[in-house]
Coordinates of C-alpha atoms in Angstrom, one line a residue:
Chain L
X91 CA 70.1 136.4 70.8
X92 CA 72.0 138.2 68.1
X93 CA 74.0 140.8 70.1
X94 CA 77.8 140.3 69.7
X95 CA 79.8 140.1 72.9
X96 CA 81.0 143.4 74.4
X97 CA 84.7 143.8 75.0
X98 CA 86.1 144.1 78.6
X99 CA 87.1 147.7 77.7
X100 CA 83.6 148.7 76.8
X101 CA 82.2 147.1 79.9
X102 CA 84.9 148.8 82.0
X103 CA 83.6 152.2 80.6
X104 CA 80.0 151.2 81.6
X105 CA 81.2 150.2 85.1
X106 CA 83.2 153.4 85.4
X107 CA 80.5 155.8 84.4
X108 CA 77.9 154.0 86.5
X109 CA 80.2 154.2 89.6
X110 CA 81.0 157.9 89.0
X111 CA 77.3 158.7 88.7
X112 CA 76.8 156.7 91.9
X113 CA 79.4 158.8 93.8
X114 CA 78.0 162.0 92.4
X115 CA 74.6 161.1 93.8
X116 CA 75.9 160.5 97.3
X117 CA 75.8 163.0 100.2
X118 CA 79.4 162.0 101.1
X119 CA 80.7 163.4 97.8
X120 CA 79.0 166.7 98.2
X121 CA 79.9 166.8 101.9
X122 CA 83.6 166.2 101.1
X123 CA 83.5 168.8 98.4
X124 CA 81.7 171.2 100.8
X125 CA 84.3 170.5 103.5
X126 CA 87.2 171.3 101.1
X127 CA 85.5 174.4 99.9
X128 CA 84.7 175.5 103.4
X129 CA 88.2 174.9 104.7
X130 CA 90.3 176.0 101.8
X131 CA 87.9 178.7 100.5
X132 CA 87.2 179.9 104.0
X133 CA 90.8 180.4 104.9
X134 CA 91.5 182.1 101.6
X135 CA 88.5 184.5 102.0
X136 CA 89.4 185.2 105.6
X137 CA 93.0 186.1 104.6
X138 CA 91.7 188.2 101.6
X139 CA 89.4 190.1 104.0
X140 CA 92.3 190.8 106.4
X141 CA 94.4 192.2 103.6
X142 CA 97.9 191.8 102.2
X143 CA 99.7 193.1 105.3
X144 CA 98.1 190.5 107.5
X145 CA 99.1 187.7 105.1
X146 CA 102.7 189.0 104.8
X147 CA 102.9 189.2 108.6
X148 CA 101.9 185.6 109.1
X149 CA 103.5 183.9 106.0
X150 CA 107.0 184.7 105.0
X151 CA 106.5 183.6 101.4
X152 CA 104.3 181.8 99.0
X153 CA 106.1 178.6 99.9
X154 CA 105.3 179.2 103.6
X155 CA 101.7 179.9 102.8
X156 CA 101.2 176.9 100.4
X157 CA 103.0 174.6 102.8
X158 CA 100.7 175.6 105.6
X159 CA 97.6 175.1 103.5
X160 CA 98.8 171.7 102.2
X161 CA 99.2 170.5 105.8
X162 CA 95.6 169.4 105.6
X163 CA 96.0 167.3 102.4
X164 CA 97.3 164.1 104.1
X165 CA 94.2 164.0 106.2
X166 CA 92.0 164.9 103.2
X167 CA 93.5 162.2 101.0
X168 CA 93.0 159.6 103.7
X169 CA 89.4 160.6 104.4
X170 CA 88.3 160.7 100.8
X171 CA 90.0 157.4 100.1
X172 CA 88.2 155.8 103.0
X173 CA 84.9 157.4 102.1
X174 CA 85.0 156.3 98.5
X175 CA 86.6 152.9 99.0
X176 CA 85.2 151.8 102.3
X177 CA 82.1 150.2 100.9
X178 CA 83.4 149.2 97.5
X179 CA 83.2 145.5 98.0
X180 CA 80.7 145.2 100.8
X181 CA 78.1 147.0 98.8
X182 CA 77.7 143.9 96.6
X183 CA 77.8 141.3 99.3
X184 CA 76.0 143.1 102.1
X185 CA 73.0 144.0 100.1
X186 CA 71.1 142.2 97.3
X187 CA 72.8 144.4 94.7
X188 CA 75.4 141.6 94.2
X189 CA 72.6 139.3 93.0
X190 CA 71.9 141.9 90.3
X191 CA 75.2 143.1 89.2
X192 CA 77.3 139.9 89.6
X193 CA 74.9 137.9 87.5
X194 CA 75.6 140.1 84.5
X195 CA 78.1 138.8 81.9
X196 CA 80.9 141.0 83.2
X197 CA 84.1 139.8 84.7
X198 CA 84.5 140.8 88.3
X199 CA 87.9 142.2 87.6
X200 CA 86.3 144.6 85.1
X201 CA 83.6 145.6 87.6
X202 CA 86.2 146.1 90.3
X203 CA 88.6 148.1 88.2
X204 CA 85.8 150.3 86.9
X205 CA 84.8 151.0 90.5
X206 CA 88.4 151.6 91.5
X207 CA 89.1 154.1 88.8
X208 CA 85.8 155.9 89.5
X209 CA 86.7 156.2 93.2
X210 CA 90.2 157.4 92.2
X211 CA 88.8 160.0 89.8
X212 CA 86.3 161.3 92.3
X213 CA 88.8 161.3 95.2
X214 CA 91.5 162.9 93.1
X215 CA 89.0 165.6 92.0
X216 CA 88.3 166.6 95.6
X217 CA 92.1 166.7 96.3
X218 CA 92.7 168.7 93.1
X219 CA 90.1 171.3 94.2
X220 CA 92.0 171.8 97.4
X221 CA 95.3 172.2 95.5
X222 CA 93.6 174.6 93.2
X223 CA 92.5 176.7 96.1
X224 CA 96.0 176.6 97.5
X225 CA 97.5 177.6 94.1
X226 CA 95.0 180.5 93.6
X227 CA 95.8 181.8 97.1
X228 CA 99.6 181.5 96.5
X229 CA 99.3 183.5 93.3
X230 CA 96.8 186.0 94.7
X231 CA 98.5 186.8 98.0
X232 CA 102.0 186.6 96.5
X233 CA 102.7 186.3 92.8
X234 CA 102.7 183.7 90.1
X235 CA 106.5 183.6 90.1
X236 CA 106.6 183.2 93.9
X237 CA 104.8 179.8 93.9
X238 CA 107.2 176.9 94.2
X239 CA 105.8 175.1 91.2
X240 CA 108.2 172.1 91.1
X241 CA 107.6 171.1 94.7
X242 CA 103.9 172.1 94.5
X243 CA 103.4 169.8 91.4
X244 CA 105.3 166.9 92.9
X245 CA 103.4 167.3 96.1
X246 CA 100.2 167.0 94.1
X247 CA 101.4 163.9 92.3
X248 CA 102.4 162.3 95.6
X249 CA 98.9 163.2 97.0
X250 CA 97.3 161.4 94.1
X251 CA 99.5 158.4 94.6
X252 CA 98.7 158.4 98.3
X253 CA 95.0 158.7 97.5
X254 CA 95.4 155.6 95.3
X255 CA 97.2 153.8 98.2
X256 CA 94.4 154.7 100.6
X257 CA 91.8 153.6 98.2
X258 CA 93.4 150.2 97.6
X259 CA 93.7 149.7 101.4
X260 CA 90.0 150.8 101.8
X261 CA 88.9 148.4 99.0
X262 CA 90.6 145.5 100.8
X263 CA 89.1 146.4 104.2
X264 CA 85.6 146.8 102.7
X265 CA 85.5 143.0 102.2
X266 CA 85.7 142.4 105.9
X267 CA 82.1 143.5 106.5
X268 CA 78.9 142.5 104.8
X269 CA 77.3 145.8 105.7
X270 CA 78.4 148.8 103.5
X271 CA 77.9 151.2 106.4
X272 CA 79.9 149.1 108.9
X273 CA 82.6 148.6 106.2
X274 CA 82.9 152.3 105.8
X275 CA 83.2 152.9 109.5
X276 CA 85.8 150.1 109.9
X277 CA 87.9 151.6 107.1
X278 CA 87.8 155.1 108.6
X279 CA 88.6 153.9 112.1
X280 CA 91.4 151.7 110.9
X281 CA 92.9 154.4 108.8
X282 CA 92.6 157.3 111.1
X283 CA 92.8 155.7 114.5
X284 CA 94.3 152.2 114.1
X285 CA 97.2 153.2 112.0
X286 CA 97.9 156.3 114.1
X287 CA 98.1 154.2 117.2
X288 CA 100.4 151.7 115.5
X289 CA 102.6 154.6 114.2
X290 CA 102.7 156.1 117.7
X291 CA 103.7 152.8 119.3
X292 CA 106.4 152.0 116.7
X293 CA 107.8 155.5 116.9
X294 CA 108.0 155.3 120.7
X295 CA 109.9 152.1 120.6
X296 CA 111.9 152.2 117.4
X297 CA 111.8 155.8 116.1
X298 CA 110.3 157.2 112.9
X299 CA 112.9 155.4 110.8
X300 CA 111.0 152.2 111.5
X301 CA 107.7 153.5 109.9
X302 CA 108.7 152.2 106.5
X303 CA 105.3 150.4 106.3
X304 CA 103.1 153.3 107.3
X305 CA 101.0 155.2 104.8
X306 CA 100.4 157.9 107.4
X307 CA 104.2 158.4 107.6
X308 CA 104.4 158.6 103.9
X309 CA 101.7 161.3 103.9
X310 CA 104.0 163.6 105.9
X311 CA 106.0 164.2 102.7
X312 CA 103.1 165.8 100.9
X313 CA 103.4 169.2 102.6
X314 CA 106.9 168.5 103.8
X315 CA 108.3 168.7 100.2
X316 CA 106.9 172.2 99.9
X317 CA 108.0 173.5 103.2
X318 CA 111.3 171.6 103.6
X319 CA 112.2 171.2 99.9
X320 CA 112.1 168.1 97.8
X321 CA 115.3 166.7 99.1
X322 CA 114.8 167.6 102.8
X323 CA 111.6 165.9 103.7
X324 CA 110.9 163.3 106.4
X325 CA 110.3 160.7 105.1
X326 CA 112.3 161.2 101.9
X327 CA 110.2 161.6 98.8
X328 CA 111.4 158.4 97.3
X329 CA 110.3 156.5 100.5
X330 CA 106.9 158.2 100.6
X331 CA 106.5 157.4 96.9
X332 CA 107.5 153.8 97.4
X333 CA 105.2 153.3 100.4
X334 CA 102.2 154.8 98.6
X335 CA 102.9 152.8 95.4
X336 CA 103.2 149.5 97.4
X337 CA 99.9 150.3 99.1
X338 CA 98.3 151.2 95.8
X339 CA 99.4 148.1 93.9
X340 CA 99.6 145.6 96.8
X341 CA 96.2 146.2 98.4
X342 CA 94.6 146.5 94.9
X343 CA 95.8 143.0 94.3
X344 CA 94.4 141.9 97.7
X345 CA 91.1 143.5 96.9
X346 CA 91.0 141.8 93.6
X347 CA 91.6 138.4 95.1
X348 CA 89.0 139.0 97.8
X349 CA 86.4 140.2 95.3
X350 CA 87.0 137.2 93.1
X351 CA 86.5 134.8 96.0
X352 CA 83.5 136.4 97.6
X353 CA 80.2 134.6 97.3
X354 CA 76.7 136.1 97.5
Chain T
X218 CA 70.6 125.2 71.0
X219 CA 70.1 126.7 74.5
X220 CA 71.1 124.4 77.3
X221 CA 71.4 124.2 81.1
X222 CA 73.5 121.5 82.7
X223 CA 74.5 120.6 86.2
X224 CA 77.2 117.9 86.5
X225 CA 77.5 116.6 90.0
X226 CA 77.0 120.0 91.5
X227 CA 77.8 119.9 95.2
X228 CA 78.0 122.7 97.8
X229 CA 79.1 122.2 101.4
X230 CA 79.2 124.8 104.1
X231 CA 81.4 123.2 106.7
X232 CA 79.6 120.0 107.6
X233 CA 76.3 121.1 106.1
X234 CA 75.6 119.8 102.6
X235 CA 73.4 122.4 100.8
X236 CA 73.5 120.6 97.5
X237 CA 74.5 117.0 97.0
X238 CA 75.7 115.8 93.6
X239 CA 72.9 117.4 91.6
X240 CA 72.9 116.5 87.9
X241 CA 70.6 117.4 85.1
X242 CA 70.7 118.6 81.6
X243 CA 68.1 120.4 79.5
X244 CA 68.3 121.4 75.9
X245 CA 66.1 123.3 73.5
X246 CA 63.1 125.3 74.4
X247 CA 60.7 124.8 77.3
X248 CA 60.3 125.6 81.0
X249 CA 61.5 123.5 83.9
X250 CA 60.1 124.1 87.4
X251 CA 62.4 123.6 90.4
X252 CA 60.5 122.7 93.4
X253 CA 61.2 122.0 97.1
X254 CA 60.7 123.5 100.5
X255 CA 62.7 126.3 102.0
X256 CA 66.4 125.2 102.5
X257 CA 66.0 122.3 100.0
X258 CA 68.8 123.6 97.8
X259 CA 66.9 125.4 95.1
X260 CA 68.6 128.8 95.4
X261 CA 72.0 127.2 96.0
X262 CA 71.7 125.3 92.7
X263 CA 70.7 128.5 90.8
X264 CA 73.5 130.5 92.5
X265 CA 76.1 127.8 91.5
X266 CA 74.7 127.7 87.9
X267 CA 75.0 131.5 87.6
X268 CA 78.4 131.9 89.2
X269 CA 77.2 133.7 92.3
X270 CA 78.6 130.9 94.4
X271 CA 81.4 128.4 93.8
X272 CA 80.7 124.7 93.9
X273 CA 82.6 122.4 96.3
X274 CA 82.5 119.8 93.5
X275 CA 80.9 119.5 90.1
X276 CA 80.3 121.9 87.3
X277 CA 77.6 124.1 85.9
X278 CA 77.3 124.7 82.2
X279 CA 75.2 127.3 80.4
X280 CA 74.9 126.9 76.7
X281 CA 77.8 124.4 77.0
X282 CA 80.1 126.9 78.7
X283 CA 81.5 126.2 82.1
X284 CA 80.4 129.0 84.5
X285 CA 83.4 128.4 86.7
X286 CA 85.9 128.7 83.9
X287 CA 84.4 131.5 81.8
X288 CA 81.6 133.2 83.6
X289 CA 81.3 136.1 81.1
X290 CA 80.8 133.8 78.1
X291 CA 78.6 131.4 80.1
X292 CA 76.3 134.2 81.2
X293 CA 76.4 136.1 77.9
X294 CA 73.1 134.6 76.6
X295 CA 71.5 134.1 79.9
X296 CA 69.0 136.3 81.9
X297 CA 68.8 135.8 85.6
X298 CA 66.7 136.8 88.6
X299 CA 68.2 135.3 91.7
X300 CA 66.9 136.0 95.3
X301 CA 64.9 139.2 94.5
X302 CA 68.0 141.2 93.5
X303 CA 68.2 144.9 94.1
X304 CA 69.5 147.2 91.4
X305 CA 71.5 150.2 92.6
X306 CA 69.0 152.1 94.6
X307 CA 70.2 155.5 93.4
X308 CA 69.7 154.6 89.8
X309 CA 66.4 155.2 88.0
X310 CA 64.6 152.3 86.5
X311 CA 65.5 153.6 83.0
X312 CA 69.2 153.9 83.8
X313 CA 69.2 150.5 85.5
X314 CA 67.9 148.9 82.3
X315 CA 70.1 150.9 80.0
X316 CA 73.2 149.9 82.1
X317 CA 72.3 146.2 81.7
X318 CA 71.7 146.8 78.0
X319 CA 75.2 148.4 77.7
X320 CA 76.8 145.5 79.6
X321 CA 75.1 143.1 77.3
X322 CA 75.9 144.8 74.0
X323 CA 72.3 145.8 73.1
X324 CA 72.4 148.9 70.9
X325 CA 70.9 151.8 72.9
X326 CA 68.1 152.5 70.3
X327 CA 67.1 148.8 70.3
X328 CA 67.3 148.8 74.1
X329 CA 65.0 151.8 74.5
X330 CA 62.5 150.2 72.2
X331 CA 62.7 146.9 74.1
X332 CA 62.3 148.8 77.4
X333 CA 59.1 150.4 76.1
X334 CA 57.8 147.0 75.0
X335 CA 58.6 145.5 78.4
X336 CA 57.2 148.5 80.3
X337 CA 53.9 147.8 78.6
X338 CA 54.0 143.9 79.0
X339 CA 55.1 144.0 82.6
X340 CA 53.3 147.1 83.6
X341 CA 56.6 148.6 84.8
X342 CA 56.5 151.5 87.3
X343 CA 57.5 155.0 86.2
X344 CA 61.1 154.4 85.0
X345 CA 62.2 157.9 85.9
X346 CA 61.9 156.9 89.6
X347 CA 64.9 155.7 91.5
X348 CA 64.7 152.0 92.1
X349 CA 65.3 152.5 95.8
X350 CA 62.0 154.4 96.0
X351 CA 60.0 151.5 94.4
X352 CA 58.0 148.9 96.2
X353 CA 59.3 145.3 96.3
X354 CA 56.9 144.2 93.6
X355 CA 57.7 147.2 91.3
X356 CA 61.5 146.6 91.8
X357 CA 61.0 142.9 91.0
X358 CA 59.3 143.8 87.7
X359 CA 62.2 146.0 86.8
X360 CA 64.6 143.2 87.6
X361 CA 62.5 140.7 85.5
X362 CA 62.5 143.2 82.6
X363 CA 66.3 143.5 82.8
X364 CA 66.6 139.7 82.6
X365 CA 64.7 139.8 79.4
X366 CA 66.2 142.9 77.9
X367 CA 68.8 141.2 75.7
X368 CA 66.4 138.4 74.7
X369 CA 68.6 135.7 76.1
X370 CA 68.1 132.1 75.0
X371 CA 68.3 130.8 78.6
X372 CA 66.4 132.4 81.5
X373 CA 67.1 131.3 85.1
X374 CA 64.5 132.6 87.6
X375 CA 64.4 132.1 91.4
X376 CA 60.9 132.6 92.6
X377 CA 60.3 135.3 89.9
X378 CA 56.8 136.3 91.1
X379 CA 57.8 136.6 94.8
X380 CA 56.4 139.9 96.1
X381 CA 54.1 140.4 93.1
X382 CA 50.3 140.9 93.5
X383 CA 48.0 138.4 91.7
X384 CA 47.6 140.6 88.6
X385 CA 51.4 141.0 88.3
X386 CA 51.9 137.3 88.8
X387 CA 49.5 136.5 85.9
X388 CA 51.3 139.1 83.7
X389 CA 54.7 137.4 84.4
X390 CA 53.2 133.9 83.9
X391 CA 51.8 134.9 80.6
X392 CA 55.2 136.2 79.5
X393 CA 56.9 133.1 80.6
X394 CA 54.4 130.9 78.8
X395 CA 55.1 132.9 75.6
X396 CA 58.9 132.9 76.1
X397 CA 59.2 129.1 76.7
X398 CA 58.3 128.5 73.1
X399 CA 61.7 129.7 71.9
X400 CA 63.7 130.0 75.2
X401 CA 64.9 127.6 77.8
X402 CA 63.6 128.6 81.3
X403 CA 64.6 127.1 84.6
X404 CA 62.5 128.6 87.5
X405 CA 62.3 127.8 91.1
X406 CA 59.0 128.5 92.8
X407 CA 56.9 127.8 95.9
X408 CA 53.8 128.2 93.8
X409 CA 52.8 124.8 92.4
X410 CA 50.0 126.3 90.4
X411 CA 52.6 128.6 88.7
X412 CA 54.8 125.7 87.8
X413 CA 51.8 123.7 86.6
X414 CA 50.8 126.5 84.3
X415 CA 54.2 127.4 83.0
X416 CA 56.4 124.4 83.1
X417 CA 56.7 121.3 81.0
X418 CA 59.0 119.5 83.4
X419 CA 59.6 119.6 87.1
X420 CA 62.5 118.8 89.4
X421 CA 61.8 118.0 93.0
X422 CA 64.6 118.6 95.5
X423 CA 64.8 118.2 99.3
X424 CA 67.7 118.2 101.7
X425 CA 70.1 119.0 98.8
X426 CA 69.1 115.9 96.9
X427 CA 67.2 115.8 93.6
X428 CA 64.3 113.4 94.2
X429 CA 62.6 113.6 90.8
X430 CA 63.3 115.0 87.4
X431 CA 60.3 114.3 85.1
X432 CA 57.9 115.8 82.6
X433 CA 54.8 117.3 84.2
X434 CA 52.8 114.9 81.9
X435 CA 54.5 111.8 83.3
X436 CA 54.1 113.1 86.8
X437 CA 50.4 113.4 86.1
X438 CA 50.3 109.8 84.9
X439 CA 52.0 108.6 88.0
X440 CA 50.2 110.7 90.5
X441 CA 47.6 108.9 92.6
X442 CA 44.7 111.2 92.3
X443 CA 42.2 110.4 95.0
X444 CA 39.9 113.5 95.2
X445 CA 37.7 115.1 92.7
X446 CA 35.5 118.2 93.0
X447 CA 32.1 118.2 91.2
X448 CA 30.1 121.3 90.7
X449 CA 26.4 120.9 89.8
X450 CA 24.1 123.4 88.2
X451 CA 21.6 122.8 91.0
X452 CA 21.9 122.1 94.8
X453 CA 22.7 118.4 95.4
X454 CA 22.9 116.7 98.8
X455 CA 25.7 114.1 99.3
X456 CA 23.0 111.5 100.1
X457 CA 21.7 111.8 96.5
X458 CA 24.9 110.2 95.3
X459 CA 24.1 106.9 97.0
X460 CA 24.5 105.1 93.6
X461 CA 28.3 105.7 93.7
X462 CA 28.8 104.5 97.3
X463 CA 30.7 101.4 96.3
X464 CA 33.2 103.5 94.3
X465 CA 34.0 106.2 96.8
X466 CA 35.3 106.6 100.4
X467 CA 33.4 109.8 101.2
X468 CA 31.4 112.6 99.8
X469 CA 31.6 116.1 101.4
X470 CA 29.5 119.1 100.6
X471 CA 31.8 122.1 99.9
X472 CA 28.8 124.3 99.1
X473 CA 25.1 123.5 98.2
X474 CA 26.2 122.9 94.6
X475 CA 29.7 121.6 95.0
X476 CA 30.8 118.3 96.4
X477 CA 34.3 116.8 97.1
X478 CA 34.4 113.1 96.3
X479 CA 37.2 111.0 97.8
X480 CA 37.5 107.7 95.9
X481 CA 39.8 104.7 95.8
X482 CA 42.4 106.1 93.5
X483 CA 41.8 103.7 90.6
X484 CA 41.9 105.8 87.4
X485 CA 39.0 103.8 85.9
X486 CA 36.8 104.9 88.7
X487 CA 36.8 108.5 87.6
X488 CA 34.8 108.3 84.4
X489 CA 32.3 106.0 86.2
X490 CA 31.9 108.5 89.0
X491 CA 31.3 111.3 86.5
X492 CA 28.7 109.2 84.6
X493 CA 26.8 108.6 87.8
X494 CA 27.0 112.3 88.9
X495 CA 25.6 113.3 85.5
X496 CA 22.7 111.0 86.1
X497 CA 22.0 112.8 89.4
X498 CA 22.0 116.3 88.1
X499 CA 23.6 118.6 85.5
X500 CA 27.4 118.9 86.1
X501 CA 29.1 122.2 85.5
X502 CA 32.6 121.1 86.3
X503 CA 34.5 118.0 87.2
X504 CA 38.2 118.3 88.2
X505 CA 40.9 117.0 90.5
X506 CA 40.7 118.5 93.9
X507 CA 44.4 119.0 94.0
X508 CA 47.0 119.8 91.3
X509 CA 49.0 117.0 89.9
X510 CA 52.2 118.6 91.2
X511 CA 50.7 119.0 94.7
X512 CA 50.1 115.3 94.8
X513 CA 53.6 114.5 93.7
X514 CA 55.0 117.1 96.1
X515 CA 53.2 115.6 99.0
X516 CA 54.2 112.1 98.1
X517 CA 57.9 113.0 97.5
X518 CA 58.5 115.7 100.1
X519 CA 55.8 115.0 102.5
X520 CA 52.9 116.9 103.9
X521 CA 54.7 118.0 107.1
X522 CA 54.9 121.5 108.2
X523 CA 57.1 122.6 105.3
X524 CA 55.0 121.0 102.7
X525 CA 51.8 122.2 104.2
X526 CA 53.1 125.8 104.5
X527 CA 54.0 125.8 100.8
X528 CA 50.6 124.5 99.8
X529 CA 49.0 127.1 102.0
X530 CA 51.0 129.8 100.2
X531 CA 49.6 128.8 96.9

């Protein structure tokens, strides 16, 4: 053979584009996009149809409006993260795809990082569409100057970091099952039900200040920083950022170790 | 020079030993058949050699590179088909092959030309179809094509013709026979006839232990061949072969013109039997009733249920 070895970077690009194409070919991507457009777009169209007076009656300001719309972002970030990360590892070991892809001369770390970035781009894209709808509504119903740009922008960045944290967590969980479908369901149940129960129990016994470990708790800051101001959120922005970052980096490392160790 | 080496490869799952201290080394071009019943350790060996599983002990080296230490470099010049793999089901055959080409550094123009060539040689299904929509045999051919796409010097195949119809099997065998002239091929198979046709060397494995590693030619020399089929141009009754009675144990009519002769096993008896058959009537063919590898298989691994099943599959 005469072909010269391909760099990890070039193989990363191949893994990334392959995975993005994979997501774009799935029903779950189009279903999530449809859900975002239906909820965000539906609310905006309804308000537009009712007129400016109706909007002014229900929302005191653009901040009030955008804060209300962004109340859905935490749930959205968790669902998209679970949907696009929940079968990331099990897809190779639960089907015979692993025999195909893992026998190629590509480092597993390159394959995994290509998949992770692809999942992040697709998930972020869906979250960004929702923010775009909120922004257009804020400008349309109020004015460009009325939009709280600083808190809105920081909220978006925190939403992206939270999405990365959820994805890393989902990537790790996806190694628990050999079936991609079961892996996906486990991830969604753990994120939406399991963590909520844990949060509820901890809050009941020790108060919300003990939820320093919870990504659901961190998610509260996403809309909170718009409605309550950057310095007035619970949890504080720094804590929400730290929790999300630790999830993103820590569970990505766990997923990496699990993916390296897994055998077909 | 292409090479495949196993150095004391061992794989344990709890108390079960799937592979026990397997060692072999092959260099240069040629084809090696890897034979044994289900659960013997064939696929485990190939998985360990290609990095799909980690050995409990020992090392696997491809082209001199340790698969455990540097899998990317070890697999760089190696094409594999392990356990009827499934490409991404949402990808078309063309995209699947182009992805592999991109991973392996084959320039896209060259890759597309090679894909066309392989499509013709392997009679690939329409490559604009998603691989998830292909039959098992069609998918297997796409996978075989992807293993050959970068023209690797080493090719490792786990039952490559599994799921293929007879015509497809023949096409794959013909390609392997061509490839082995300049490539090193290690292939496991249940089909002894396939190994006989393609391979120069055979490894027999059972219960995780390598029992024999020998050239097919030497196996043929050792094999105790005790049956020969004779086909005459005209109908012959077994009784007409009375002149060879002292040389044979039995003569059975397989058809009016075909007889199976069971003889003592001494190699010098065979030409004498042929000579006397020719004296009885015109002989169209005179061949061993069983393949050389079948004899060796039965002697080494036994003709129990497992052995019999595999022979029946052939």
